[in-house]
Amino acid sequence: MADKYWDPELGSDSNSGGSALAPVKSWNAANIGGGTFAPGDTLYMAAGTTYDAAANGRLAPVFSSSPTAVAPFKITTYGDPTLRGIVDGKGTRDIGVRPAVSIDQANGPRYVTVENIEAKRFTAHGISIAEVLDTGVTDANNTIRNCYVHHCTGINNAAINIYGQNIRVEDCIVEDVAGDGILFRGQGYCGRNTIRRVSNTGGGYGDGIQVDGAHGQTIVEYNDITRENTDKQALLVVGNNCIVRHNYIKGVSSGAGLLTIFQSQGNQVYGNVLVGTDGIYLLDATGVHYCFANIIVGTNPAETAQNSTGIDTGGTYVHQHQMHHNLVIGHQRGIYARNSYCRNNIVMNCGGTGIDTGVGAIVESNNLSWNNGTNFSGAPGTGSIQVDPKLVDPTRPWLGLKPGSPCQSAGAYIQG
């Protein structure tokens, strides 16, 4: 195991690279790209310096043998803790950081961490740790952490691209890209990321974060996503038994759902705050989803298109989704609850129908629907009311209730 220090601006190729006082300069110097890394090695890049990937190629270490759990590999920085190492493709290089896969063409690298790197101006991926076969099922244990990836133009790619099981993308910032912000294919953790200005112009990608879980069970939490593009999702989850919680999602334009759960089952969607024309879509599910305790604020209650719905169970297949304890304000349609359980929700100030049971809810009870164009599409259901819920501050909004609110002690007990 060895630490290797690299300063692409002020280093010297006559240095050993064995300490921060003797960093090498060229990526092709001994053991910096031109050589190989061993399991347990760490490559330290001088913080605040820039590597010219357009002239010198990808930042793509190769390994003498595969890193392991007890001897992982890491790319990180040294020096000023407030700065990242910069890898610049200048608009001509395809990928910025791409650990090599020559040791295992089928499955790609394992136990690799990339952190504290800024990757900018690439035509495909800023950072990619992925399997060559793109199956997303290998136990990879790779991590991308505290990276800033921006101005990538790969319309059918992703700024951050990671595949495999037990993978993590955390504390990253992605801005100004023309494909997906983060493409997370596999199973693991995707949290505390910030996504801005992701576009689908001219391409098939364009989601802020796409979680495409081969085996599901991914935790997606505390992400801050603003969708400025159209016809794509801010957050798209295609995986089973995922936990999607405590994300803040803002939609500047209408599209295909701010948070869409697509062709999957068993996902828990709770504690999210959504602000925009669109809401939560449970689309073409293959089984039951659980959607509870979300705050969903519409910005255009006069919008007549179906995409202005707070929670929508539409799609080809309709299952017995559980929709409870949600607050929906200011959409065209609040909750579309066909063939689903719909209890203890507050829906208000919607231009069309507050709670629409479509072809019928399995259980519809103890909901409050108030000041909508039509509060209920049919019978309100047992225990439902149509009065002002008396929120502490509906303009924020805040789910807290004022003393004397009619919602207090008015909910139904829900087993589990």
CSV table of C-alpha atoms in Angstrom, one decimal:
chain,number,residue,atom,x,y,z
A,1,MET,CA,0.0,0.0,0.0
A,2,ALA,CA,1.3,3.5,-0.9
A,3,ASP,CA,0.2,7.1,-1.0
A,4,LYS,CA,1.0,8.9,-4.2
A,5,TYR,CA,0.9,12.7,-4.5
A,6,TRP,CA,0.2,14.5,-7.8
A,7,ASP,CA,0.3,18.2,-8.6
A,8,PRO,CA,-0.4,18.8,-12.3
A,9,GLU,CA,0.7,22.4,-12.1
A,10,LEU,CA,3.6,22.7,-9.7
A,11,GLY,CA,4.8,19.1,-9.3
A,12,SER,CA,8.0,17.7,-10.8
A,13,ASP,CA,8.5,14.4,-12.6
A,14,SER,CA,11.8,14.1,-10.9
A,15,ASN,CA,10.0,13.8,-7.6
A,16,SER,CA,9.1,10.5,-6.0
A,17,GLY,CA,5.4,11.3,-5.5
A,18,GLY,CA,5.7,9.8,-2.1
A,19,SER,CA,4.7,12.8,-0.1
A,20,ALA,CA,3.0,16.2,-0.3
A,21,LEU,CA,6.4,17.8,-0.4
A,22,ALA,CA,7.5,15.8,-3.5
A,23,PRO,CA,4.5,15.5,-5.8
A,24,VAL,CA,4.9,14.4,-9.4
A,25,LYS,CA,3.6,16.6,-12.3
A,26,SER,CA,2.7,14.5,-15.3
A,27,TRP,CA,-0.2,12.0,-15.3
A,28,ASN,CA,2.1,9.7,-17.3
A,29,ALA,CA,4.9,9.8,-14.7
A,30,ALA,CA,5.8,6.6,-12.8
A,31,ASN,CA,2.8,5.1,-11.1
A,32,ILE,CA,0.6,8.0,-12.1
A,33,GLY,CA,-1.5,6.6,-15.0
A,34,GLY,CA,1.5,5.4,-17.0
A,35,GLY,CA,2.1,2.8,-14.3
A,36,THR,CA,-0.3,0.9,-12.2
A,37,PHE,CA,-1.8,1.1,-8.7
A,38,ALA,CA,-2.0,-1.6,-6.2
A,39,PRO,CA,-4.9,-2.3,-3.8
A,40,GLY,CA,-4.7,-0.1,-0.8
A,41,ASP,CA,-3.2,2.8,-2.7
A,42,THR,CA,-4.5,6.4,-2.5
A,43,LEU,CA,-3.9,9.0,-5.2
A,44,TYR,CA,-3.8,12.5,-3.8
A,45,MET,CA,-4.3,15.4,-6.2
A,46,ALA,CA,-3.3,18.9,-5.1
A,47,ALA,CA,-6.4,20.8,-4.2
A,48,GLY,CA,-7.2,23.7,-6.5
A,49,THR,CA,-5.0,22.6,-9.3
A,50,THR,CA,-6.3,21.7,-12.8
A,51,TYR,CA,-5.5,18.6,-14.9
A,52,ASP,CA,-5.9,19.2,-18.7
A,53,ALA,CA,-7.8,16.0,-19.7
A,54,ALA,CA,-8.3,17.4,-23.2
A,55,ALA,CA,-4.6,17.2,-23.9
A,56,ASN,CA,-3.6,14.4,-21.6
A,57,GLY,CA,-6.5,12.0,-21.5
A,58,ARG,CA,-8.9,10.7,-18.9
A,59,LEU,CA,-8.0,10.5,-15.3
A,60,ALA,CA,-8.1,6.7,-15.5
A,61,PRO,CA,-5.9,4.7,-13.0
A,62,VAL,CA,-5.4,1.0,-13.7
A,63,PHE,CA,-4.7,-1.6,-11.0
A,64,SER,CA,-2.2,-4.4,-10.7
A,65,SER,CA,-4.9,-6.5,-9.0
A,66,SER,CA,-8.5,-5.7,-7.9
A,67,PRO,CA,-8.9,-3.5,-4.9
A,68,THR,CA,-10.7,-5.2,-2.0
A,69,ALA,CA,-12.7,-4.4,1.1
A,70,VAL,CA,-9.5,-4.4,3.3
A,71,ALA,CA,-7.4,-2.8,0.6
A,72,PRO,CA,-9.6,-0.3,-1.4
A,73,PHE,CA,-8.4,2.4,-3.8
A,74,LYS,CA,-9.2,6.1,-3.5
A,75,ILE,CA,-8.7,9.3,-5.5
A,76,THR,CA,-8.9,12.4,-3.3
A,77,THR,CA,-7.1,15.7,-2.7
A,78,TYR,CA,-4.5,17.2,-0.4
A,79,GLY,CA,-3.8,20.7,0.7
A,80,ASP,CA,-6.6,23.3,1.0
A,81,PRO,CA,-9.7,21.5,2.4
A,82,THR,CA,-12.0,24.1,0.9
A,83,LEU,CA,-10.9,23.3,-2.7
A,84,ARG,CA,-11.2,20.4,-5.1
A,85,GLY,CA,-8.9,19.0,-7.6
A,86,ILE,CA,-10.1,20.0,-11.1
A,87,VAL,CA,-10.3,17.8,-14.2
A,88,ASP,CA,-11.1,19.8,-17.3
A,89,GLY,CA,-12.2,18.2,-20.6
A,90,LYS,CA,-12.5,21.6,-22.4
A,91,GLY,CA,-15.5,20.3,-24.4
A,92,THR,CA,-13.5,17.7,-26.4
A,93,ARG,CA,-12.8,14.8,-24.0
A,94,ASP,CA,-15.6,12.3,-23.4
A,95,ILE,CA,-15.0,11.2,-19.8
A,96,GLY,CA,-13.2,12.9,-17.0
A,97,VAL,CA,-12.6,10.4,-14.2
A,98,ARG,CA,-12.9,6.7,-15.2
A,99,PRO,CA,-11.1,4.0,-13.1
A,100,ALA,CA,-9.8,1.4,-15.6
A,101,VAL,CA,-11.5,-2.0,-15.9
A,102,SER,CA,-8.7,-3.9,-17.7
A,103,ILE,CA,-8.5,-6.3,-14.8
A,104,ASP,CA,-12.1,-7.3,-15.1
A,105,GLN,CA,-13.8,-6.4,-18.3
A,106,ALA,CA,-17.1,-7.9,-17.3
A,107,ASN,CA,-17.6,-6.2,-14.0
A,108,GLY,CA,-15.5,-3.1,-13.8
A,109,PRO,CA,-13.5,-1.9,-10.7
A,110,ARG,CA,-14.6,-2.6,-7.2
A,111,TYR,CA,-13.9,-0.8,-3.9
A,112,VAL,CA,-13.0,2.5,-5.5
A,113,THR,CA,-13.8,5.9,-4.1
A,114,VAL,CA,-13.6,9.2,-6.0
A,115,GLU,CA,-13.9,12.2,-3.7
A,116,ASN,CA,-13.2,16.0,-3.7
A,117,ILE,CA,-12.9,16.2,-7.5
A,118,GLU,CA,-14.4,18.8,-9.8
A,119,ALA,CA,-15.0,17.5,-13.3
A,120,LYS,CA,-16.1,19.9,-16.0
A,121,ARG,CA,-16.7,20.3,-19.8
A,122,PHE,CA,-16.9,16.7,-20.9
A,123,THR,CA,-18.9,15.3,-23.8
A,124,ALA,CA,-20.2,12.2,-21.9
A,125,HIS,CA,-19.6,11.6,-18.2
A,126,GLY,CA,-17.7,13.8,-15.8
A,127,ILE,CA,-17.2,10.8,-13.4
A,128,SER,CA,-18.0,7.2,-14.3
A,129,ILE,CA,-17.5,4.0,-12.3
A,130,ALA,CA,-19.4,1.5,-14.2
A,131,GLU,CA,-19.4,-2.1,-15.5
A,132,VAL,CA,-18.5,-2.6,-19.1
A,133,LEU,CA,-21.6,-4.9,-19.5
A,134,ASP,CA,-23.8,-2.3,-17.8
A,135,THR,CA,-25.8,-4.8,-15.9
A,136,GLY,CA,-25.6,-3.1,-12.5
A,137,VAL,CA,-25.7,-6.4,-10.6
A,138,THR,CA,-22.1,-6.9,-9.5
A,139,ASP,CA,-21.1,-6.3,-5.9
A,140,ALA,CA,-19.0,-3.2,-6.7
A,141,ASN,CA,-18.8,-1.2,-3.4
A,142,ASN,CA,-17.8,2.0,-5.2
A,143,THR,CA,-18.4,5.5,-4.0
A,144,ILE,CA,-18.5,9.0,-5.5
A,145,ARG,CA,-18.4,11.7,-2.7
A,146,ASN,CA,-18.2,15.4,-2.5
A,147,CYS,CA,-17.6,16.0,-6.2
A,148,TYR,CA,-18.7,18.9,-8.4
A,149,VAL,CA,-19.6,17.9,-11.9
A,150,HIS,CA,-20.8,20.5,-14.4
A,151,HIS,CA,-21.1,21.6,-18.1
A,152,CYS,CA,-21.3,18.1,-19.5
A,153,THR,CA,-22.9,17.8,-22.9
A,154,GLY,CA,-23.6,14.0,-23.3
A,155,ILE,CA,-27.3,14.1,-24.2
A,156,ASN,CA,-27.6,10.3,-23.8
A,157,ASN,CA,-25.3,10.0,-20.9
A,158,ALA,CA,-25.0,11.2,-17.3
A,159,ALA,CA,-22.7,13.7,-15.5
A,160,ILE,CA,-22.2,11.1,-12.8
A,161,ASN,CA,-22.5,7.5,-13.9
A,162,ILE,CA,-22.3,4.6,-11.5
A,163,TYR,CA,-23.4,1.0,-11.7
A,164,GLY,CA,-23.3,-2.0,-9.4
A,165,GLN,CA,-24.4,-3.2,-5.9
A,166,ASN,CA,-23.5,-1.5,-2.7
A,167,ILE,CA,-22.7,1.8,-4.5
A,168,ARG,CA,-22.9,5.3,-3.1
A,169,VAL,CA,-23.2,8.9,-4.5
A,170,GLU,CA,-23.3,11.4,-1.7
A,171,ASP,CA,-22.7,15.1,-1.1
A,172,CYS,CA,-22.2,15.9,-4.8
A,173,ILE,CA,-23.2,18.9,-6.9
A,174,VAL,CA,-24.3,18.5,-10.5
A,175,GLU,CA,-25.1,21.6,-12.7
A,176,ASP,CA,-25.5,22.5,-16.3
A,177,VAL,CA,-25.6,19.1,-18.0
A,178,ALA,CA,-27.4,17.9,-21.1
A,179,GLY,CA,-28.1,14.3,-20.0
A,180,ASP,CA,-29.0,12.8,-16.6
A,181,GLY,CA,-27.5,14.5,-13.6
A,182,ILE,CA,-26.9,11.2,-11.8
A,183,LEU,CA,-27.5,7.8,-13.3
A,184,PHE,CA,-27.5,5.3,-10.4
A,185,ARG,CA,-27.9,1.8,-11.7
A,186,GLY,CA,-27.9,-0.9,-9.1
A,187,GLN,CA,-28.4,-0.8,-5.3
A,188,GLY,CA,-27.0,1.4,-2.5
A,189,TYR,CA,-27.3,5.0,-1.3
A,190,CYS,CA,-27.9,8.2,-3.2
A,191,GLY,CA,-28.2,11.1,-0.8
A,192,ARG,CA,-27.5,14.8,0.0
A,193,ASN,CA,-26.8,15.7,-3.6
A,194,THR,CA,-27.7,19.0,-5.2
A,195,ILE,CA,-28.9,19.0,-8.9
A,196,ARG,CA,-29.4,22.2,-11.0
A,197,ARG,CA,-30.0,22.9,-14.7
A,198,VAL,CA,-30.2,19.4,-16.1
A,199,SER,CA,-31.6,19.4,-19.7
A,200,ASN,CA,-32.9,16.8,-22.1
A,201,THR,CA,-32.4,18.9,-25.2
A,202,GLY,CA,-31.9,16.6,-28.2
A,203,GLY,CA,-31.5,13.4,-26.1
A,204,GLY,CA,-33.3,10.6,-24.4
A,205,TYR,CA,-31.9,11.3,-21.0
A,206,GLY,CA,-32.4,14.4,-18.8
A,207,ASP,CA,-33.6,13.3,-15.4
A,208,GLY,CA,-32.1,15.0,-12.4
A,209,ILE,CA,-31.5,11.7,-10.7
A,210,GLN,CA,-32.4,8.3,-12.2
A,211,VAL,CA,-32.2,5.3,-9.9
A,212,ASP,CA,-32.5,2.2,-12.0
A,213,GLY,CA,-32.2,-0.6,-9.5
A,214,ALA,CA,-31.4,-4.0,-10.8
A,215,HIS,CA,-32.2,-5.3,-7.3
A,216,GLY,CA,-33.7,-2.2,-5.8
A,217,GLN,CA,-33.5,-1.5,-2.1
A,218,THR,CA,-31.7,1.8,-2.7
A,219,ILE,CA,-32.1,4.7,-0.2
A,220,VAL,CA,-32.6,8.0,-1.9
A,221,GLU,CA,-32.7,10.8,0.6
A,222,TYR,CA,-32.0,14.5,1.3
A,223,ASN,CA,-31.4,15.4,-2.3
A,224,ASP,CA,-32.1,19.0,-3.4
A,225,ILE,CA,-33.2,19.0,-7.1
A,226,THR,CA,-34.5,21.8,-9.2
A,227,ARG,CA,-35.9,20.8,-12.6
A,228,GLU,CA,-35.7,23.5,-15.3
A,229,ASN,CA,-36.2,21.2,-18.3
A,230,THR,CA,-39.4,19.8,-19.7
A,231,ASP,CA,-40.7,16.3,-20.3
A,232,LYS,CA,-38.3,14.6,-17.8
A,233,GLN,CA,-38.4,13.8,-14.2
A,234,ALA,CA,-36.5,15.5,-11.4
A,235,LEU,CA,-36.3,12.2,-9.7
A,236,LEU,CA,-37.0,8.9,-11.4
A,237,VAL,CA,-36.9,5.6,-9.5
A,238,VAL,CA,-37.1,2.3,-11.3
A,239,GLY,CA,-36.5,-0.3,-8.7
A,240,ASN,CA,-38.2,-2.4,-6.1
A,241,ASN,CA,-38.3,-1.8,-2.3
A,242,CYS,CA,-36.5,1.5,-2.4
A,243,ILE,CA,-36.8,4.2,0.3
A,244,VAL,CA,-37.4,7.7,-1.2
A,245,ARG,CA,-37.5,10.2,1.6
A,246,HIS,CA,-36.9,13.8,2.7
A,247,ASN,CA,-36.0,15.0,-0.8
A,248,TYR,CA,-36.7,18.7,-1.7
A,249,ILE,CA,-37.8,18.9,-5.3
A,250,LYS,CA,-38.7,22.1,-7.2
A,251,GLY,CA,-40.1,22.2,-10.7
A,252,VAL,CA,-39.7,25.4,-12.7
A,253,SER,CA,-41.5,24.0,-15.7
A,254,SER,CA,-44.0,21.3,-16.3
A,255,GLY,CA,-42.8,17.9,-17.3
A,256,ALA,CA,-43.3,14.2,-16.7
A,257,GLY,CA,-43.6,14.2,-12.9
A,258,LEU,CA,-41.3,15.7,-10.3
A,259,LEU,CA,-41.0,12.4,-8.6
A,260,THR,CA,-41.9,9.3,-10.6
A,261,ILE,CA,-41.9,5.7,-9.4
A,262,PHE,CA,-42.0,3.6,-12.6
A,263,GLN,CA,-42.6,-0.1,-13.3
A,264,SER,CA,-41.7,-1.4,-9.8
A,265,GLN,CA,-43.2,-2.3,-6.5
A,266,GLY,CA,-42.7,-2.0,-2.7
A,267,ASN,CA,-41.2,1.5,-2.7
A,268,GLN,CA,-41.7,3.8,0.3
A,269,VAL,CA,-42.1,7.4,-0.6
A,270,TYR,CA,-42.4,9.7,2.4
A,271,GLY,CA,-41.4,13.0,3.9
A,272,ASN,CA,-40.7,14.6,0.6
A,273,VAL,CA,-41.4,18.2,-0.3
A,274,LEU,CA,-42.4,19.0,-3.9
A,275,VAL,CA,-43.1,22.4,-5.3
A,276,GLY,CA,-44.1,22.8,-9.0
A,277,THR,CA,-46.7,22.0,-11.6
A,278,ASP,CA,-46.2,18.2,-11.3
A,279,GLY,CA,-46.3,15.9,-8.3
A,280,ILE,CA,-45.7,12.3,-7.4
A,281,TYR,CA,-46.5,9.7,-10.1
A,282,LEU,CA,-46.9,6.0,-9.4
A,283,LEU,CA,-46.7,5.0,-13.0
A,284,ASP,CA,-47.3,1.5,-14.4
A,285,ALA,CA,-46.4,-0.1,-11.1
A,286,THR,CA,-46.0,-3.9,-10.9
A,287,GLY,CA,-47.1,-3.9,-7.2
A,288,VAL,CA,-48.0,-1.8,-4.2
A,289,HIS,CA,-46.2,1.5,-3.3
A,290,TYR,CA,-46.5,3.3,0.0
A,291,CYS,CA,-46.8,7.1,-0.3
A,292,PHE,CA,-47.2,9.0,3.0
A,293,ALA,CA,-46.4,12.2,4.8
A,294,ASN,CA,-45.4,14.2,1.7
A,295,ILE,CA,-46.0,17.9,1.2
A,296,ILE,CA,-46.9,18.6,-2.5
A,297,VAL,CA,-47.4,22.2,-3.5
A,298,GLY,CA,-48.7,23.1,-7.0
A,299,THR,CA,-47.8,26.3,-8.7
A,300,ASN,CA,-50.6,26.4,-11.3
A,301,PRO,CA,-54.0,25.1,-10.1
A,302,ALA,CA,-55.6,26.4,-13.4
A,303,GLU,CA,-53.5,23.9,-15.4
A,304,THR,CA,-55.9,21.5,-17.1
A,305,ALA,CA,-53.4,18.9,-18.3
A,306,GLN,CA,-53.2,15.7,-16.3
A,307,ASN,CA,-49.6,16.4,-15.4
A,308,SER,CA,-50.9,18.9,-12.8
A,309,THR,CA,-51.7,16.3,-10.2
A,310,GLY,CA,-50.4,16.1,-6.6
A,311,ILE,CA,-50.3,12.3,-6.4
A,312,ASP,CA,-51.3,10.3,-9.4
A,313,THR,CA,-51.8,6.5,-9.6
A,314,GLY,CA,-52.3,6.6,-13.3
A,315,GLY,CA,-50.8,4.2,-15.8
A,316,THR,CA,-51.5,0.9,-17.5
A,317,TYR,CA,-51.4,-1.1,-14.3
A,318,VAL,CA,-53.2,0.0,-11.1
A,319,HIS,CA,-52.4,-1.7,-7.8
A,320,GLN,CA,-53.5,-1.2,-4.2
A,321,HIS,CA,-51.2,1.7,-3.3
A,322,GLN,CA,-51.3,3.1,0.2
A,323,MET,CA,-51.6,6.9,0.2
A,324,HIS,CA,-51.9,8.4,3.7
A,325,HIS,CA,-51.1,11.5,5.7
A,326,ASN,CA,-50.2,13.7,2.6
A,327,LEU,CA,-50.7,17.4,2.2
A,328,VAL,CA,-51.6,18.6,-1.3
A,329,ILE,CA,-52.1,22.3,-2.1
A,330,GLY,CA,-52.7,24.2,-5.3
A,331,HIS,CA,-52.7,21.6,-8.1
A,332,GLN,CA,-55.4,21.1,-10.7
A,333,ARG,CA,-56.2,17.7,-9.2
A,334,GLY,CA,-55.1,16.8,-5.7
A,335,ILE,CA,-55.0,13.0,-5.4
A,336,TYR,CA,-56.0,10.5,-8.1
A,337,ALA,CA,-56.7,7.5,-5.9
A,338,ARG,CA,-58.2,4.8,-8.2
A,339,ASN,CA,-57.9,1.3,-6.8
A,340,SER,CA,-55.9,2.6,-3.8
A,341,TYR,CA,-56.1,3.2,-0.1
A,342,CYS,CA,-56.6,6.9,0.5
A,343,ARG,CA,-56.8,8.0,4.2
A,344,ASN,CA,-55.9,10.9,6.4
A,345,ASN,CA,-54.9,13.3,3.6
A,346,ILE,CA,-55.4,17.0,3.4
A,347,VAL,CA,-56.1,18.4,0.0
A,348,MET,CA,-56.9,22.1,-0.6
A,349,ASN,CA,-57.0,25.0,-3.1
A,350,CYS,CA,-56.9,22.8,-6.2
A,351,GLY,CA,-58.6,24.1,-9.3
A,352,GLY,CA,-60.2,20.8,-10.3
A,353,THR,CA,-61.0,17.8,-8.1
A,354,GLY,CA,-59.4,17.5,-4.7
A,355,ILE,CA,-59.7,13.7,-4.3
A,356,ASP,CA,-60.6,11.8,-7.4
A,357,THR,CA,-61.2,8.1,-6.9
A,358,GLY,CA,-61.4,7.4,-10.7
A,359,VAL,CA,-62.6,3.9,-11.0
A,360,GLY,CA,-62.9,3.6,-7.3
A,361,ALA,CA,-60.8,3.6,-4.2
A,362,ILE,CA,-60.5,0.5,-2.1
A,363,VAL,CA,-60.7,2.5,1.1
A,364,GLU,CA,-61.3,6.2,1.1
A,365,SER,CA,-61.8,7.6,4.6
A,366,ASN,CA,-60.9,10.4,7.0
A,367,ASN,CA,-59.7,12.8,4.3
A,368,LEU,CA,-60.1,16.6,4.4
A,369,SER,CA,-60.8,18.2,1.1
A,370,TRP,CA,-61.5,21.9,1.1
A,371,ASN,CA,-61.7,24.9,-1.3
A,372,ASN,CA,-61.2,22.8,-4.4
A,373,GLY,CA,-63.2,23.1,-7.6
A,374,THR,CA,-64.8,19.8,-6.5
A,375,ASN,CA,-63.8,18.4,-3.2
A,376,PHE,CA,-64.6,14.8,-4.0
A,377,SER,CA,-65.3,13.1,-7.3
A,378,GLY,CA,-67.9,10.8,-5.5
A,379,ALA,CA,-68.9,10.0,-2.0
A,380,PRO,CA,-66.3,11.5,0.4
A,381,GLY,CA,-65.9,8.3,2.4
A,382,THR,CA,-66.3,7.6,6.1
A,383,GLY,CA,-65.0,10.3,8.4
A,384,SER,CA,-64.1,12.7,5.6
A,385,ILE,CA,-64.7,16.5,6.1
A,386,GLN,CA,-64.9,19.5,3.8
A,387,VAL,CA,-63.7,22.5,6.0
A,388,ASP,CA,-60.7,24.7,6.4
A,389,PRO,CA,-57.9,22.6,8.0
A,390,LYS,CA,-56.5,25.7,9.7
A,391,LEU,CA,-52.8,25.2,8.9
A,392,VAL,CA,-50.4,27.3,10.9
A,393,ASP,CA,-49.1,28.9,7.6
A,394,PRO,CA,-50.5,27.5,4.3
A,395,THR,CA,-48.3,29.9,2.3
A,396,ARG,CA,-45.0,28.2,3.3
A,397,PRO,CA,-46.6,25.6,3.5
A,398,TRP,CA,-46.3,24.0,6.9
A,399,LEU,CA,-48.2,20.9,7.9
A,400,GLY,CA,-48.6,22.1,11.5
A,401,LEU,CA,-52.2,22.7,12.6
A,402,LYS,CA,-53.5,25.6,14.6
A,403,PRO,CA,-55.3,24.9,17.9
A,404,GLY,CA,-58.8,23.9,17.2
A,405,SER,CA,-58.1,22.5,13.7
A,406,PRO,CA,-60.8,20.1,12.6
A,407,CYS,CA,-58.1,17.6,11.6
A,408,GLN,CA,-57.0,17.0,15.2
A,409,SER,CA,-58.1,13.6,16.3
A,410,ALA,CA,-60.0,13.1,13.1
A,411,GLY,CA,-57.7,10.6,11.4
A,412,ALA,CA,-58.2,6.9,11.0
A,413,TYR,CA,-55.9,4.4,12.7
A,414,ILE,CA,-53.8,2.6,10.1
A,415,GLN,CA,-52.2,-0.7,11.0
A,416,GLY,CA,-48.5,-0.7,10.4
